[in-house]
mmCIF file of C-alpha atoms in Angstrom:
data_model
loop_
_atom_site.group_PDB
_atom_site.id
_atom_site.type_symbol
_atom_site.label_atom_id
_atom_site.label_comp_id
_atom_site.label_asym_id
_atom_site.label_seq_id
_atom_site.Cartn_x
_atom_site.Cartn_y
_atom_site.Cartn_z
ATOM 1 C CA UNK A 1287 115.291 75.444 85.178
ATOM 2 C CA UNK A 1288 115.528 72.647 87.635
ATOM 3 C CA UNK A 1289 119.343 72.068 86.849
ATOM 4 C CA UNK A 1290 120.247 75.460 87.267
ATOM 5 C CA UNK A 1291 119.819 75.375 91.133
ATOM 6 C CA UNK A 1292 122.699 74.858 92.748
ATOM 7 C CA UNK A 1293 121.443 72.958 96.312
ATOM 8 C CA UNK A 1294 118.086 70.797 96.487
ATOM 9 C CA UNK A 1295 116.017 71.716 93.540
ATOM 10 C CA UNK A 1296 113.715 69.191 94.065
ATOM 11 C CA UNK A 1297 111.676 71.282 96.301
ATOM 12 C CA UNK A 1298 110.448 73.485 92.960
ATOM 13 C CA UNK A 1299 108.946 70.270 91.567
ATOM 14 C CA UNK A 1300 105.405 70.885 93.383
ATOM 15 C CA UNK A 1301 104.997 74.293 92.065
ATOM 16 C CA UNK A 1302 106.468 74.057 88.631
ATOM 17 C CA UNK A 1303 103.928 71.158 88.160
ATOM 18 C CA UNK A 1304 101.460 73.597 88.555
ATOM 19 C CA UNK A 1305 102.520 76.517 87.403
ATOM 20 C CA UNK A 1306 105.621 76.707 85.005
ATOM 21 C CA UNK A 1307 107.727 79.164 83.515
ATOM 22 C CA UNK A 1308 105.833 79.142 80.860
ATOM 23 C CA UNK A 1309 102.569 79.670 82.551
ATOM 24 C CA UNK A 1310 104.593 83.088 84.495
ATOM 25 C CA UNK A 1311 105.245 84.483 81.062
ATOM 26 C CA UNK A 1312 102.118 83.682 79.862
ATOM 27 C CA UNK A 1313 100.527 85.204 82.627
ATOM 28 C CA UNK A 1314 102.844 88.550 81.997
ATOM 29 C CA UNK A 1315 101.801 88.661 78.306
ATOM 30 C CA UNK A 1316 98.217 88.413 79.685
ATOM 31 C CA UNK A 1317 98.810 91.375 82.092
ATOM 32 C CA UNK A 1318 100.400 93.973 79.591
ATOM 33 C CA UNK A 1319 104.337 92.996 79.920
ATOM 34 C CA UNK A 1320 105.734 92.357 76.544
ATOM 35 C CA UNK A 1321 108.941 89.904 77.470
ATOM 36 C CA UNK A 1322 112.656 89.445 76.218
ATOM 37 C CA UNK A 1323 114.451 86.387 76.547
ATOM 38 C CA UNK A 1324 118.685 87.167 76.632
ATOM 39 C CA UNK A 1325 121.221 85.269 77.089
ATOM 40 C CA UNK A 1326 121.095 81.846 79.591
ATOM 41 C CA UNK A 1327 117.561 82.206 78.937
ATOM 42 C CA UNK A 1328 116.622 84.963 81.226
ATOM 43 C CA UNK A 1329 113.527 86.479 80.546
ATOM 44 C CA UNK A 1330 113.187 89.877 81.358
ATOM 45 C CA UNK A 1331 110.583 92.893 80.279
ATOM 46 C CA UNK A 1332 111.152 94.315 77.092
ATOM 47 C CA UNK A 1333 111.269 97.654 79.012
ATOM 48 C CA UNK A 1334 114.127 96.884 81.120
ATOM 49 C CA UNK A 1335 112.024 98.169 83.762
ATOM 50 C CA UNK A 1336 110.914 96.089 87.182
ATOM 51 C CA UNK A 1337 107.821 98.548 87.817
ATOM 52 C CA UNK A 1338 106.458 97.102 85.147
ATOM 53 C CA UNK A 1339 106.469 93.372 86.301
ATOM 54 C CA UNK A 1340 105.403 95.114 90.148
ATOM 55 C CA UNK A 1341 102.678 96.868 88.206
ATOM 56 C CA UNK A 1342 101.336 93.767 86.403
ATOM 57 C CA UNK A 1343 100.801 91.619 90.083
ATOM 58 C CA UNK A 1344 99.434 94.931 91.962
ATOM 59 C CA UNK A 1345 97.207 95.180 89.382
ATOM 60 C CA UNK A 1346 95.826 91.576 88.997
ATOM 61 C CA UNK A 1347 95.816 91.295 92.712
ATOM 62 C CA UNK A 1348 93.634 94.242 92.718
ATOM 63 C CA UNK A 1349 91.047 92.316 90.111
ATOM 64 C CA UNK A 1350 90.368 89.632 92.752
ATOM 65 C CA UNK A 1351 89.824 92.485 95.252
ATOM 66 C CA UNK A 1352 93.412 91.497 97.361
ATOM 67 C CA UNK A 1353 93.688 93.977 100.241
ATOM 68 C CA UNK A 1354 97.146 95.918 100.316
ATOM 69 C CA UNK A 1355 98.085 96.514 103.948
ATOM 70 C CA UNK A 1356 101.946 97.911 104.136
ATOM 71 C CA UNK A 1357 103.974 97.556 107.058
ATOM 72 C CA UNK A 1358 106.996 95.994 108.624
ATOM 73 C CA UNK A 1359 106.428 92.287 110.028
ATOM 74 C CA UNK A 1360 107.963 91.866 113.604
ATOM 75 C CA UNK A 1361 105.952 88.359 114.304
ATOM 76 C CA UNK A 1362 103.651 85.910 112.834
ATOM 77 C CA UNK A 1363 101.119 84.391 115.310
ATOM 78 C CA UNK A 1364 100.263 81.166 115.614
ATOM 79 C CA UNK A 1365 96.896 79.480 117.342
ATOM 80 C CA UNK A 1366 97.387 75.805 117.439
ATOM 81 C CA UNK A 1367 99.981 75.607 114.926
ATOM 82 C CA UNK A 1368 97.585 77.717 112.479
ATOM 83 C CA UNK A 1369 98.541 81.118 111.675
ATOM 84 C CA UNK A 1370 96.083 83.169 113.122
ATOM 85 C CA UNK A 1371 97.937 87.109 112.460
ATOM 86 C CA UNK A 1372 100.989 89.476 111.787
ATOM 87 C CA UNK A 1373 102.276 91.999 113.887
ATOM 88 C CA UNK A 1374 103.588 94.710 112.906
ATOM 89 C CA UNK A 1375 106.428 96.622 114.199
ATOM 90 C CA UNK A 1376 104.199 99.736 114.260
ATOM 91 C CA UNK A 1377 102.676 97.078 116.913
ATOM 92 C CA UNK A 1378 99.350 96.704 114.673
ATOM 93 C CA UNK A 1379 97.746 93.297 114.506
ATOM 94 C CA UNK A 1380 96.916 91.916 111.312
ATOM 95 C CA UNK A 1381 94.510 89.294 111.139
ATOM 96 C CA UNK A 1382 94.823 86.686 108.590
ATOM 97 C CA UNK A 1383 94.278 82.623 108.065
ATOM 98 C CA UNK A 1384 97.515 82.267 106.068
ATOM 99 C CA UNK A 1385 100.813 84.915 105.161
ATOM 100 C CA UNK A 1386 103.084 84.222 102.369
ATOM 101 C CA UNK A 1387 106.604 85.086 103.761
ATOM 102 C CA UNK A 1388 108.696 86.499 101.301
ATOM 103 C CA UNK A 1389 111.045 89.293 103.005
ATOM 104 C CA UNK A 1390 114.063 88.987 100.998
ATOM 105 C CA UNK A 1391 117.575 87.717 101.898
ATOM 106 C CA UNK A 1392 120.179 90.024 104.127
ATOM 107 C CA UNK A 1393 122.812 90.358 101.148
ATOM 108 C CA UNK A 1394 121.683 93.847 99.759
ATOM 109 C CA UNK A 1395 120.342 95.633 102.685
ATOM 110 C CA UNK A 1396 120.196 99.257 100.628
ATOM 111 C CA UNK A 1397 116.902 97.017 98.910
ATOM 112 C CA UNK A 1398 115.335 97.350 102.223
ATOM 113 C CA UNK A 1399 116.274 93.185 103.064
ATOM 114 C CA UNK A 1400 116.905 93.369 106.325
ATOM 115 C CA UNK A 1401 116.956 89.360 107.007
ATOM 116 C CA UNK A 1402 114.057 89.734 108.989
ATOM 117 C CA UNK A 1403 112.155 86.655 107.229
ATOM 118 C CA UNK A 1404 114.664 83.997 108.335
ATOM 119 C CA UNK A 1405 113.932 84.999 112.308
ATOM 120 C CA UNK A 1406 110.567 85.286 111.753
ATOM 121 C CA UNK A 1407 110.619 81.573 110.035
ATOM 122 C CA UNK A 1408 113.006 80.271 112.407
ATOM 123 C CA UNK A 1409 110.631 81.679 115.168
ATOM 124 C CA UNK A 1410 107.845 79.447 113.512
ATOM 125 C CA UNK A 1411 109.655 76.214 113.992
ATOM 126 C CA UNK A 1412 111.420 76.319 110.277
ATOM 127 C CA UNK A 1413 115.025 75.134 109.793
ATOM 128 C CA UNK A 1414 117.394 77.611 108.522
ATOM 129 C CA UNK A 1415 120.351 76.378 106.875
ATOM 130 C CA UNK A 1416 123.475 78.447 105.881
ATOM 131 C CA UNK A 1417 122.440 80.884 103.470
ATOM 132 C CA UNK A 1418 125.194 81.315 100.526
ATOM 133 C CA UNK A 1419 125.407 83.985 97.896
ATOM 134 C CA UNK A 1420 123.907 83.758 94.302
ATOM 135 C CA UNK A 1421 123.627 86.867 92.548
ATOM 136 C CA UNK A 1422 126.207 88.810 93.767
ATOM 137 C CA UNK A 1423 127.741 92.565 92.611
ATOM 138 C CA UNK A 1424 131.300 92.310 92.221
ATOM 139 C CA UNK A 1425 132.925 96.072 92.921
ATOM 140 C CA UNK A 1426 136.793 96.512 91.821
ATOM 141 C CA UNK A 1427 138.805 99.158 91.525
ATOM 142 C CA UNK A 1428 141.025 99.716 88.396
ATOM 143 C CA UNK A 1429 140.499 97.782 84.703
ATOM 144 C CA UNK A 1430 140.695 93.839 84.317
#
């Protein structure tokens, strides 16, 4: 998995010493999502269906009694360099001791992925580097 990223992979070595691919399809199996593995060894449901693998966290989240607040982050505050809250762009507060930031990139904004996270991050004191396209549609007109 490592050698399929194409810029400084070495950052996944923390978490996939802790938690591998293998333990994230186990942990599917576990949680009712029968997997596939195609081609290039993606794994995908056997369904072909995402809700399925959305389903499977919402509901194990729910089992440790996560709370589900839904909203738009506009900021993240900080009290001495500890998060402390989000606000929303509704202009509610969130309280919370730690946020996992995961907003998407800015290359498919129909998906909602507004780019958002990398001002947000950037407005936390994170380095943002060029972002560059992986998975891309390709749209052409006429047969090749």
């Amino acid at each position: 998995l490592i050698a399929n990223i194409p810029k400084n992979p070495r950052f996944l070595y923390s978490a996939f010493s802790v938690f591998s691919p293998d333990d994230v399809m186990s942990f599917f199996k576990e949680n009712g999502v029968p997997l596939k593995t195609e081609r290039g060894n993606r794994v995908f449901p056997v369904s072909d269906k995402a809700v399925d693998i959305v389903d499977a966290l919402v509901n194990a989240a729910k089992k440790y009694k996560c709370k589900f607040i839904n909203g738009e982050a506009d900021s993240v505050s900080t009290d001495d360099g500890m998060v402390s809250g989000v606000t929303l762009k509704n202009g509610d507060f969130v309280e919370a001791d730690s946020i996992i930031l995961a907003t998407g990139g800015r290359s498919y904004p129909v998906t909602g992925s507004t780019g958002d996270g990398y001002r947000i991050a950037q407005e936390l004191g994170h380095t943002i580097t060029d972002i560059k396209p992986s998975l891309v549609p390709l749209c052409c007109h006429g047969r090749f």
